[in-house]
Amino acid sequence: MEGKKVYTLMLTFLMLFSFSISLMAQQRTVTGTVTDETGQAVPGTTVLVKGTTNGTISDAEGKYSIQVSNEDAVLVFSFIGYETVEAQVNGRSIIDILLPTDTENLEEVIVVGYGTQVQTKMTGSVQNVDAAELQDIPAAQLSQKLQGRLAGVQINQTTGAPGQGMQVRIRGQVSLSAGSEPLYVIDGQPITGDINAINPNEIESISVLKDAASTSLYGSRAANGVVIITTKRGSAKGTSVDLNINTGFQQVPYNLEQELLNATEWAQMRKEAFEDQGLAVPEVFQNPSQYGEGTDWFREITRTAPINDISVTFSSNQDKFRATAIAGYFNQEGVIENTGFERFSLRLNTDYTVNDRISAGFNVAPTFTRDNLIPTSGNFWQGNIVYNAQLTPPVLSPNQDLDGDGQRDLMLDVNPSFTGWPWPNYYNNILSRVNETQNTRILSNAYLSLDIVEGLNFKTSINVDMGSTYGQDFRPSTVAANPWQTVPRNSEMNIVRSNFTSWLNENILTYSKSFGDHNLEALAGYTAQHYRFEGLTASAQGHADDRITTLQSATVPGVPSNTIQEWGLLSYLGRVTYDYKGKYLFTAAIRRDGSSRFGADNRWGNFPSVSAGWVISDENFMGTGGPLSFAKLRASWGITGNNNIGNYTQFGNVDIGQSTVFGGAILPGAAATTIANRQLGWELSNQIDVGVDLAFFNDKLSFSYDYYNKISSDLLWSLAVPPASGFSSFTGNIGEIQFWGHEFLLNTVHRIGELDIQFGGNIAFNRNEVLALDETVPFILNNNTLTIVGSPVAQFYGLVHDGVYVDQEDFDRSPKANISQVGGPKYVDVNGDGVTTFDGGSGAPGSDDQTVIGNPIPDFIYGMNASLRFKNFDFTVVGSGSQGNDIFRRSLQGLVNHGDGLMNVLGEMKDRWRSPQDPGAGKWGKNYGSTPTQDRDWVSTNFVYDGSFFTIKTLTLGYTLPANTIKGIRSLRVYSNVQNAFVFTKYPGSNPEVGGTTTFDLGQDFSTFPVPRTITFGLNVGF
């Protein structure tokens, strides 16, 4: 029995050995070099054994090596821009491959509204970015990665708060009250709000639609442009896993820090304040040098903060089923203490081919974010903690412990004669404040596609966008909002809970057919969307213990509030695209929208567009062999809309919280608060675009130019009504704004030996002018800006600063206000009435001496990106800039206008007026003491600066390991990245990209959250 077992084992071993020998005989190593038609190596070429997942990538010299299992194996060689080549092994061990240029592959396929188009056949103004170009940038938001890459698209990082602060404007778009942000469409689904919660690592490509011909199929939401985002899906055959990791740190670039007085300088100014007023100097200020450097409060509240980003992508493509799963984790602590942003994300995209005619798919993408941010907006009296910390006298220390209890003092000064009033400890304020928001969001969609007959396809989809928010803002009793508040004070808790659901059903019928040289595509569709939001807020004050923050533990409950908002949109759309021989191009489209947001008599709107193109380079008279390889002229016209006006503004609203007297008793009642407007409609934008696309030297150099002219009419604004009506205003459509501009885009690729060079640059000139306003609204004064016919929107409005009154003679001969003084600010008498007047924006233009003093809109914006690749090394630099825009530095109302020393001030205040013999630089006036000081706060050119800048946004150095270096690893790349590496600007504030979210906040600097410089190290591994 034992012998039989041994025999069986020996026989099994011999069979396995024989099989192994057979396999070894069939295994073969194939090597070779991949070159192009000029003989240059083509690094990065994908080499696959056909029908398997066995593959490799050619190295920097175009060389490859791969194992094949049998002599009949077929190798597939592919690379973007070249034709795919197949080669049968046939017993060979060396196979050199020549990849011919693929002109069709160079004609990039671009995702546009409800479909795709080949770039060379596009007649609209569209720019595409491949997300692979952005993968090395560790940013929470996609828009941050796009800076400097898009012509005519201004993307400013207005604040460095984690996960916040990107402002996107396409072609300088502004609106009076309907918002200026573009519409974001993810995998065909128009989403509500912005894209802060979307993991950038999920994205495959981005298309920015700029002209009306490209955006008109989005109708009433497309006036500000459309950004179409396509997420990753299983593509190549087989299964792959990709791991992307980067980690690093963020620091405040202190060379951009505002230069404030140190402790000695501050005490010296306090001393001079007494001397200039002829008063005895208190003992504490008689020797300013005793205070040394003191505290740099800005550096005390900032820190070096870590940032981490991890993403894992699993992709599988079988015969009938393909899927991509992406899991991501992003964590960014803020450079301000006790701030941060965290995101967990997951995406699953699936597609299933049922048979040759039917396919279906389902996508789901849940995201959870959590942030903790402190108040960093508004003026110092509005609780801006960064601003207030900078104003804190540097003689005070955040670690002060006067009572010796081992704890930081909550109040830093109990002697008002020293610093004016007891100061809160803002370092403690930041550490103690809790302002946390948690957001959960799910994007999902499912589709069914049916090829009815050849060329005719029907696709239906259901899309759901839903989310919930929980926010709590707790200000303990130890935290003061303003510099003059003392603690302890009543604690305060505010809680916000909200949720929203948006569903969208789209049904699209597409017919495509070629008739000889004629190519036709027709599209028709019907869509329906509904949105519902519900929010609940609650508050309470006076907690017995700061450690117990619940509402019921407070002694003073607030009044809760509940809000419900809903809107709906029905749409019909159609598009016809035609070309003859691929050189005479024509597209016509229309969308008809019906929105619940507008008046009953104006609920439906039509948004048509037409565009045409001519590929001149395909004409016989252009000849062949010259440097010009492609030339296309295109033109478009269309109408789009802007419906971002909120909900229910078309109705006459009723306040049910009113009381009335009936029968001698006070009873609850209701009262109408606004007038209904049955004619209320959306803003309309009528736009033309003319462009040219050129390519030279076999597409190694490409150039595009666009001129656009757009008139936005029926602007949405609050209109005054006669008081006799019992109301003050209602929302209506007024006026027109014209936008026009020029955009230039250049890109070139070149190879010198083993060095590959790529450079791209863009520049755009955008202008706007108010053409008309309503007769009841001849001008708009808002937030120290003026909007008036014949001028750009929202220009800075104030006095013209003319130095200081140097002496009594200068004072006597100059126009002045009734509170002006020798040594105080002097302003130009603009209206020529002999006196200086300032009404603070309450009067009509010309009623005082205010005039236009600046424009936040730049003369031009520009960007550049360049990359070098030598063998396995690569280097990339991306920059963006703005020229000619002004910044209203509103923080100066605190940082220079307290020269009497109660708060800290800018270092340049040392060169202020002190006497006729010591007049200073003429920019800042004297210490005021107890005399009137309002004129030093008047808005003037003294607060307006040139905001031009150029920023090196990204520097990346990487190394890609040669293929087959490590067994089992398909690809491996290590890199280092620097964001916001260098800022070149004359603007003395901390961030030249600063600005609010509305048109009337553009270019206004309140001393916001600093933008950090970020240094990271990353690893990309493919299995």
PDB file of C-alpha atoms in Angstrom, residues 234-445:
ATOM      1  CA  GLY A 234     -12.761  51.267 -16.363  1.00  0.00           C
ATOM      2  CA  SER A 235     -11.037  51.575 -19.739  1.00  0.00           C
ATOM      3  CA  ALA A 236      -8.097  49.314 -20.522  1.00  0.00           C
ATOM      4  CA  LYS A 237      -8.722  45.586 -20.591  1.00  0.00           C
ATOM      5  CA  GLY A 238      -8.013  43.653 -17.436  1.00  0.00           C
ATOM      6  CA  THR A 239      -7.691  44.746 -13.844  1.00  0.00           C
ATOM      7  CA  SER A 240      -5.459  47.370 -12.304  1.00  0.00           C
ATOM      8  CA  VAL A 241      -4.899  48.977  -8.926  1.00  0.00           C
ATOM      9  CA  ASP A 242      -3.366  52.440  -8.495  1.00  0.00           C
ATOM     10  CA  LEU A 243      -2.243  53.934  -5.220  1.00  0.00           C
ATOM     11  CA  ASN A 244      -1.526  57.670  -4.904  1.00  0.00           C
ATOM     12  CA  ILE A 245      -0.092  59.023  -1.671  1.00  0.00           C
ATOM     13  CA  ASN A 246       1.275  62.427  -0.848  1.00  0.00           C
ATOM     14  CA  THR A 247       2.133  64.002   2.446  1.00  0.00           C
ATOM     15  CA  GLY A 248       3.703  67.260   3.438  1.00  0.00           C
ATOM     16  CA  PHE A 249       3.413  70.471   5.381  1.00  0.00           C
ATOM     17  CA  GLN A 250       2.142  74.021   4.990  1.00  0.00           C
ATOM     18  CA  GLN A 251       3.739  77.248   6.137  1.00  0.00           C
ATOM     19  CA  VAL A 252       2.774  80.886   5.958  1.00  0.00           C
ATOM     20  CA  PRO A 253       5.146  82.713   3.579  1.00  0.00           C
ATOM     21  CA  TYR A 254       6.108  85.348   6.119  1.00  0.00           C
ATOM     22  CA  ASN A 255       7.619  87.576   3.456  1.00  0.00           C
ATOM     23  CA  LEU A 256       3.978  88.439   2.669  1.00  0.00           C
ATOM     24  CA  GLU A 257       3.158  89.146   6.312  1.00  0.00           C
ATOM     25  CA  GLN A 258       1.966  92.680   7.000  1.00  0.00           C
ATOM     26  CA  GLU A 259       4.738  94.622   8.725  1.00  0.00           C
ATOM     27  CA  LEU A 260       3.406  95.775  12.101  1.00  0.00           C
ATOM     28  CA  LEU A 261       5.134  97.622  14.918  1.00  0.00           C
ATOM     29  CA  ASN A 262       7.125  95.621  17.428  1.00  0.00           C
ATOM     30  CA  ALA A 263       6.793  96.303  21.149  1.00  0.00           C
ATOM     31  CA  THR A 264       9.469  99.005  21.289  1.00  0.00           C
ATOM     32  CA  GLU A 265       8.062 100.788  18.240  1.00  0.00           C
ATOM     33  CA  TRP A 266       4.530 100.557  19.600  1.00  0.00           C
ATOM     34  CA  ALA A 267       5.556 102.027  22.962  1.00  0.00           C
ATOM     35  CA  GLN A 268       7.493 104.754  21.127  1.00  0.00           C
ATOM     36  CA  MET A 269       4.368 105.695  19.189  1.00  0.00           C
ATOM     37  CA  ARG A 270       2.362 105.805  22.414  1.00  0.00           C
ATOM     38  CA  LYS A 271       5.018 108.072  23.879  1.00  0.00           C
ATOM     39  CA  GLU A 272       4.898 110.344  20.841  1.00  0.00           C
ATOM     40  CA  ALA A 273       1.102 110.467  21.021  1.00  0.00           C
ATOM     41  CA  PHE A 274       1.383 112.149  24.441  1.00  0.00           C
ATOM     42  CA  GLU A 275       4.229 114.390  23.315  1.00  0.00           C
ATOM     43  CA  ASP A 276       2.397 115.553  20.196  1.00  0.00           C
ATOM     44  CA  GLN A 277      -0.590 116.569  22.315  1.00  0.00           C
ATOM     45  CA  GLY A 278       1.576 118.410  24.828  1.00  0.00           C
ATOM     46  CA  LEU A 279       0.759 115.962  27.599  1.00  0.00           C
ATOM     47  CA  ALA A 280       3.013 114.377  30.197  1.00  0.00           C
ATOM     48  CA  VAL A 281       4.302 110.985  29.125  1.00  0.00           C
ATOM     49  CA  PRO A 282       3.254 108.219  31.549  1.00  0.00           C
ATOM     50  CA  GLU A 283       6.098 106.352  33.196  1.00  0.00           C
ATOM     51  CA  VAL A 284       5.295 103.118  31.335  1.00  0.00           C
ATOM     52  CA  PHE A 285       6.138 104.812  28.007  1.00  0.00           C
ATOM     53  CA  GLN A 286       9.166 106.861  29.035  1.00  0.00           C
ATOM     54  CA  ASN A 287      11.577 104.081  28.089  1.00  0.00           C
ATOM     55  CA  PRO A 288      10.088 102.239  25.042  1.00  0.00           C
ATOM     56  CA  SER A 289      13.184 100.094  24.478  1.00  0.00           C
ATOM     57  CA  GLN A 290      12.481  98.154  27.676  1.00  0.00           C
ATOM     58  CA  TYR A 291       9.777  96.202  25.825  1.00  0.00           C
ATOM     59  CA  GLY A 292      12.119  94.766  23.196  1.00  0.00           C
ATOM     60  CA  GLU A 293      10.622  92.959  20.214  1.00  0.00           C
ATOM     61  CA  GLY A 294       7.541  91.826  22.127  1.00  0.00           C
ATOM     62  CA  THR A 295       4.947  89.514  20.605  1.00  0.00           C
ATOM     63  CA  ASP A 296       4.370  88.952  16.904  1.00  0.00           C
ATOM     64  CA  TRP A 297       0.707  88.048  17.275  1.00  0.00           C
ATOM     65  CA  PHE A 298       0.348  86.890  13.691  1.00  0.00           C
ATOM     66  CA  ARG A 299       3.087  84.320  14.187  1.00  0.00           C
ATOM     67  CA  GLU A 300       1.665  83.303  17.534  1.00  0.00           C
ATOM     68  CA  ILE A 301      -1.652  82.237  16.001  1.00  0.00           C
ATOM     69  CA  THR A 302      -0.100  80.521  12.964  1.00  0.00           C
ATOM     70  CA  ARG A 303       1.782  77.258  12.727  1.00  0.00           C
ATOM     71  CA  THR A 304       3.368  74.714  10.412  1.00  0.00           C
ATOM     72  CA  ALA A 305       0.497  72.394   9.518  1.00  0.00           C
ATOM     73  CA  PRO A 306       0.482  68.897   7.961  1.00  0.00           C
ATOM     74  CA  ILE A 307      -1.432  67.905   4.843  1.00  0.00           C
ATOM     75  CA  ASN A 308      -2.095  64.345   3.637  1.00  0.00           C
ATOM     76  CA  ASP A 309      -3.879  62.891   0.626  1.00  0.00           C
ATOM     77  CA  ILE A 310      -4.391  59.180  -0.066  1.00  0.00           C
ATOM     78  CA  SER A 311      -6.305  57.704  -2.988  1.00  0.00           C
ATOM     79  CA  VAL A 312      -6.728  54.086  -4.125  1.00  0.00           C
ATOM     80  CA  THR A 313      -8.231  53.331  -7.545  1.00  0.00           C
ATOM     81  CA  PHE A 314      -9.386  49.857  -8.561  1.00  0.00           C
ATOM     82  CA  SER A 315     -10.327  49.453 -12.217  1.00  0.00           C
ATOM     83  CA  SER A 316     -11.597  46.386 -14.004  1.00  0.00           C
ATOM     84  CA  ASN A 317     -12.741  45.905 -17.583  1.00  0.00           C
ATOM     85  CA  GLN A 318     -14.055  42.500 -18.551  1.00  0.00           C
ATOM     86  CA  ASP A 319     -15.893  41.541 -21.731  1.00  0.00           C
ATOM     87  CA  LYS A 320     -19.263  43.005 -20.766  1.00  0.00           C
ATOM     88  CA  PHE A 321     -18.653  44.670 -17.428  1.00  0.00           C
ATOM     89  CA  ARG A 322     -16.355  47.446 -16.393  1.00  0.00           C
ATOM     90  CA  ALA A 323     -16.043  49.132 -13.025  1.00  0.00           C
ATOM     91  CA  THR A 324     -13.926  51.691 -11.238  1.00  0.00           C
ATOM     92  CA  ALA A 325     -13.820  52.143  -7.474  1.00  0.00           C
ATOM     93  CA  ILE A 326     -11.963  55.080  -5.931  1.00  0.00           C
ATOM     94  CA  ALA A 327     -11.470  55.550  -2.205  1.00  0.00           C
ATOM     95  CA  GLY A 328      -9.896  58.723  -0.895  1.00  0.00           C
ATOM     96  CA  TYR A 329      -8.872  60.392   2.327  1.00  0.00           C
ATOM     97  CA  PHE A 330      -7.756  64.010   2.534  1.00  0.00           C
ATOM     98  CA  ASN A 331      -6.673  65.811   5.688  1.00  0.00           C
ATOM     99  CA  GLN A 332      -5.498  69.405   5.850  1.00  0.00           C
ATOM    100  CA  GLU A 333      -4.824  71.160   9.115  1.00  0.00           C
ATOM    101  CA  GLY A 334      -4.922  74.936   8.865  1.00  0.00           C
ATOM    102  CA  VAL A 335      -1.950  77.219   9.362  1.00  0.00           C
ATOM    103  CA  ILE A 336      -4.132  79.046  11.893  1.00  0.00           C
ATOM    104  CA  GLU A 337      -4.253  77.133  15.167  1.00  0.00           C
ATOM    105  CA  ASN A 338      -7.334  74.948  15.811  1.00  0.00           C
ATOM    106  CA  THR A 339      -8.501  74.857  12.192  1.00  0.00           C
ATOM    107  CA  GLY A 340      -8.652  72.029   9.676  1.00  0.00           C
ATOM    108  CA  PHE A 341     -10.518  70.174   6.952  1.00  0.00           C
ATOM    109  CA  GLU A 342     -11.026  66.418   6.547  1.00  0.00           C
ATOM    110  CA  ARG A 343     -12.700  64.470   3.742  1.00  0.00           C
ATOM    111  CA  PHE A 344     -13.568  60.803   3.296  1.00  0.00           C
ATOM    112  CA  SER A 345     -14.749  59.880  -0.192  1.00  0.00           C
ATOM    113  CA  LEU A 346     -15.730  56.838  -2.188  1.00  0.00           C
ATOM    114  CA  ARG A 347     -16.856  56.473  -5.798  1.00  0.00           C
ATOM    115  CA  LEU A 348     -18.089  53.432  -7.670  1.00  0.00           C
ATOM    116  CA  ASN A 349     -18.691  53.737 -11.422  1.00  0.00           C
ATOM    117  CA  THR A 350     -20.040  50.694 -13.267  1.00  0.00           C
ATOM    118  CA  ASP A 351     -21.074  49.968 -16.847  1.00  0.00           C
ATOM    119  CA  TYR A 352     -22.623  46.767 -18.131  1.00  0.00           C
ATOM    120  CA  THR A 353     -23.140  45.771 -21.743  1.00  0.00           C
ATOM    121  CA  VAL A 354     -26.214  43.546 -21.838  1.00  0.00           C
ATOM    122  CA  ASN A 355     -25.914  42.834 -25.554  1.00  0.00           C
ATOM    123  CA  ASP A 356     -25.019  44.606 -28.771  1.00  0.00           C
ATOM    124  CA  ARG A 357     -27.950  47.013 -28.334  1.00  0.00           C
ATOM    125  CA  ILE A 358     -28.462  47.515 -24.619  1.00  0.00           C
ATOM    126  CA  SER A 359     -26.122  48.852 -21.946  1.00  0.00           C
ATOM    127  CA  ALA A 360     -26.657  50.138 -18.443  1.00  0.00           C
ATOM    128  CA  GLY A 361     -24.698  51.694 -15.643  1.00  0.00           C
ATOM    129  CA  PHE A 362     -24.842  52.816 -12.065  1.00  0.00           C
ATOM    130  CA  ASN A 363     -22.625  55.307 -10.237  1.00  0.00           C
ATOM    131  CA  VAL A 364     -22.595  56.268  -6.574  1.00  0.00           C
ATOM    132  CA  ALA A 365     -20.251  58.654  -4.774  1.00  0.00           C
ATOM    133  CA  PRO A 366     -20.693  59.271  -1.033  1.00  0.00           C
ATOM    134  CA  THR A 367     -18.545  61.962   0.585  1.00  0.00           C
ATOM    135  CA  PHE A 368     -18.152  63.044   4.184  1.00  0.00           C
ATOM    136  CA  THR A 369     -16.343  66.248   5.144  1.00  0.00           C
ATOM    137  CA  ARG A 370     -15.612  67.835   8.470  1.00  0.00           C
ATOM    138  CA  ASP A 371     -14.042  71.214   9.089  1.00  0.00           C
ATOM    139  CA  ASN A 372     -13.344  73.538  11.981  1.00  0.00           C
ATOM    140  CA  LEU A 373     -12.872  77.164  11.017  1.00  0.00           C
ATOM    141  CA  ILE A 374     -12.655  80.355  13.003  1.00  0.00           C
ATOM    142  CA  PRO A 375     -14.277  83.641  11.901  1.00  0.00           C
ATOM    143  CA  THR A 376     -11.893  85.295   9.445  1.00  0.00           C
ATOM    144  CA  SER A 377     -14.181  87.531   7.407  1.00  0.00           C
ATOM    145  CA  GLY A 378     -15.407  91.057   7.883  1.00  0.00           C
ATOM    146  CA  ASN A 379     -13.987  93.964   9.826  1.00  0.00           C
ATOM    147  CA  PHE A 380     -12.400  93.824  13.273  1.00  0.00           C
ATOM    148  CA  TRP A 381     -15.604  94.897  15.005  1.00  0.00           C
ATOM    149  CA  GLN A 382     -17.354  91.972  13.260  1.00  0.00           C
ATOM    150  CA  GLY A 383     -15.267  89.359  15.082  1.00  0.00           C
ATOM    151  CA  ASN A 384     -12.501  88.637  12.529  1.00  0.00           C
ATOM    152  CA  ILE A 385     -10.076  86.835  14.832  1.00  0.00           C
ATOM    153  CA  VAL A 386      -7.051  87.063  12.499  1.00  0.00           C
ATOM    154  CA  TYR A 387      -7.628  90.786  12.111  1.00  0.00           C
ATOM    155  CA  ASN A 388      -8.118  91.333  15.856  1.00  0.00           C
ATOM    156  CA  ALA A 389      -5.007  89.352  16.762  1.00  0.00           C
ATOM    157  CA  GLN A 390      -2.949  91.583  14.477  1.00  0.00           C
ATOM    158  CA  LEU A 391      -4.350  94.675  16.203  1.00  0.00           C
ATOM    159  CA  THR A 392      -3.360  93.397  19.652  1.00  0.00           C
ATOM    160  CA  PRO A 393      -0.518  95.514  21.138  1.00  0.00           C
ATOM    161  CA  PRO A 394       2.788  93.636  20.865  1.00  0.00           C
ATOM    162  CA  VAL A 395       3.684  94.452  24.488  1.00  0.00           C
ATOM    163  CA  LEU A 396       1.105  91.852  25.530  1.00  0.00           C
ATOM    164  CA  SER A 397       1.935  88.138  25.647  1.00  0.00           C
ATOM    165  CA  PRO A 398      -0.422  85.225  24.935  1.00  0.00           C
ATOM    166  CA  ASN A 399       1.286  83.291  27.754  1.00  0.00           C
ATOM    167  CA  GLN A 400       0.697  85.953  30.377  1.00  0.00           C
ATOM    168  CA  ASP A 401      -0.161  84.523  33.825  1.00  0.00           C
ATOM    169  CA  LEU A 402      -0.466  87.442  36.238  1.00  0.00           C
ATOM    170  CA  ASP A 403      -2.439  85.549  38.860  1.00  0.00           C
ATOM    171  CA  GLY A 404       0.030  82.655  38.911  1.00  0.00           C
ATOM    172  CA  ASP A 405      -2.535  79.884  38.520  1.00  0.00           C
ATOM    173  CA  GLY A 406      -0.578  78.194  35.741  1.00  0.00           C
ATOM    174  CA  GLN A 407      -3.204  79.093  33.137  1.00  0.00           C
ATOM    175  CA  ARG A 408      -3.055  81.694  30.380  1.00  0.00           C
ATOM    176  CA  ASP A 409      -4.836  84.861  31.384  1.00  0.00           C
ATOM    177  CA  LEU A 410      -8.068  85.387  29.476  1.00  0.00           C
ATOM    178  CA  MET A 411      -7.656  89.153  29.597  1.00  0.00           C
ATOM    179  CA  LEU A 412      -4.171  90.503  28.903  1.00  0.00           C
ATOM    180  CA  ASP A 413      -4.274  93.996  30.354  1.00  0.00           C
ATOM    181  CA  VAL A 414      -6.097  95.414  33.327  1.00  0.00           C
ATOM    182  CA  ASN A 415      -4.566  98.888  33.043  1.00  0.00           C
ATOM    183  CA  PRO A 416      -6.512 100.918  30.444  1.00  0.00           C
ATOM    184  CA  SER A 417      -3.904 103.692  30.562  1.00  0.00           C
ATOM    185  CA  PHE A 418      -1.430 101.245  29.064  1.00  0.00           C
ATOM    186  CA  THR A 419      -3.289  99.872  26.037  1.00  0.00           C
ATOM    187  CA  GLY A 420      -6.584 101.731  26.056  1.00  0.00           C
ATOM    188  CA  TRP A 421      -8.721  98.875  27.363  1.00  0.00           C
ATOM    189  CA  PRO A 422      -8.311  95.316  28.683  1.00  0.00           C
ATOM    190  CA  TRP A 423      -7.446  93.112  25.700  1.00  0.00           C
ATOM    191  CA  PRO A 424      -8.783  89.566  25.182  1.00  0.00           C
ATOM    192  CA  ASN A 425      -6.209  86.841  24.735  1.00  0.00           C
ATOM    193  CA  TYR A 426      -6.793  86.003  21.067  1.00  0.00           C
ATOM    194  CA  TYR A 427      -4.515  82.993  21.208  1.00  0.00           C
ATOM    195  CA  ASN A 428      -6.868  81.563  23.827  1.00  0.00           C
ATOM    196  CA  ASN A 429      -9.842  82.663  21.708  1.00  0.00           C
ATOM    197  CA  ILE A 430      -8.632  80.613  18.772  1.00  0.00           C
ATOM    198  CA  LEU A 431      -7.889  77.509  20.832  1.00  0.00           C
ATOM    199  CA  SER A 432     -11.249  77.670  22.638  1.00  0.00           C
ATOM    200  CA  ARG A 433     -13.569  78.487  19.752  1.00  0.00           C
ATOM    201  CA  VAL A 434     -15.459  75.580  18.182  1.00  0.00           C
ATOM    202  CA  ASN A 435     -16.967  76.175  14.752  1.00  0.00           C
ATOM    203  CA  GLU A 436     -17.334  72.695  13.290  1.00  0.00           C
ATOM    204  CA  THR A 437     -19.362  71.725  10.250  1.00  0.00           C
ATOM    205  CA  GLN A 438     -20.032  68.163   9.105  1.00  0.00           C
ATOM    206  CA  ASN A 439     -21.334  67.532   5.592  1.00  0.00           C
ATOM    207  CA  THR A 440     -22.510  64.268   4.102  1.00  0.00           C
ATOM    208  CA  ARG A 441     -23.248  64.171   0.400  1.00  0.00           C
ATOM    209  CA  ILE A 442     -24.156  61.430  -2.061  1.00  0.00           C
ATOM    210  CA  LEU A 443     -24.071  61.803  -5.830  1.00  0.00           C
ATOM    211  CA  SER A 444     -25.603  58.877  -7.696  1.00  0.00           C
ATOM    212  CA  ASN A 445     -27.039  58.135 -11.086  1.00  0.00           C
TER     213      ASN A 445
END
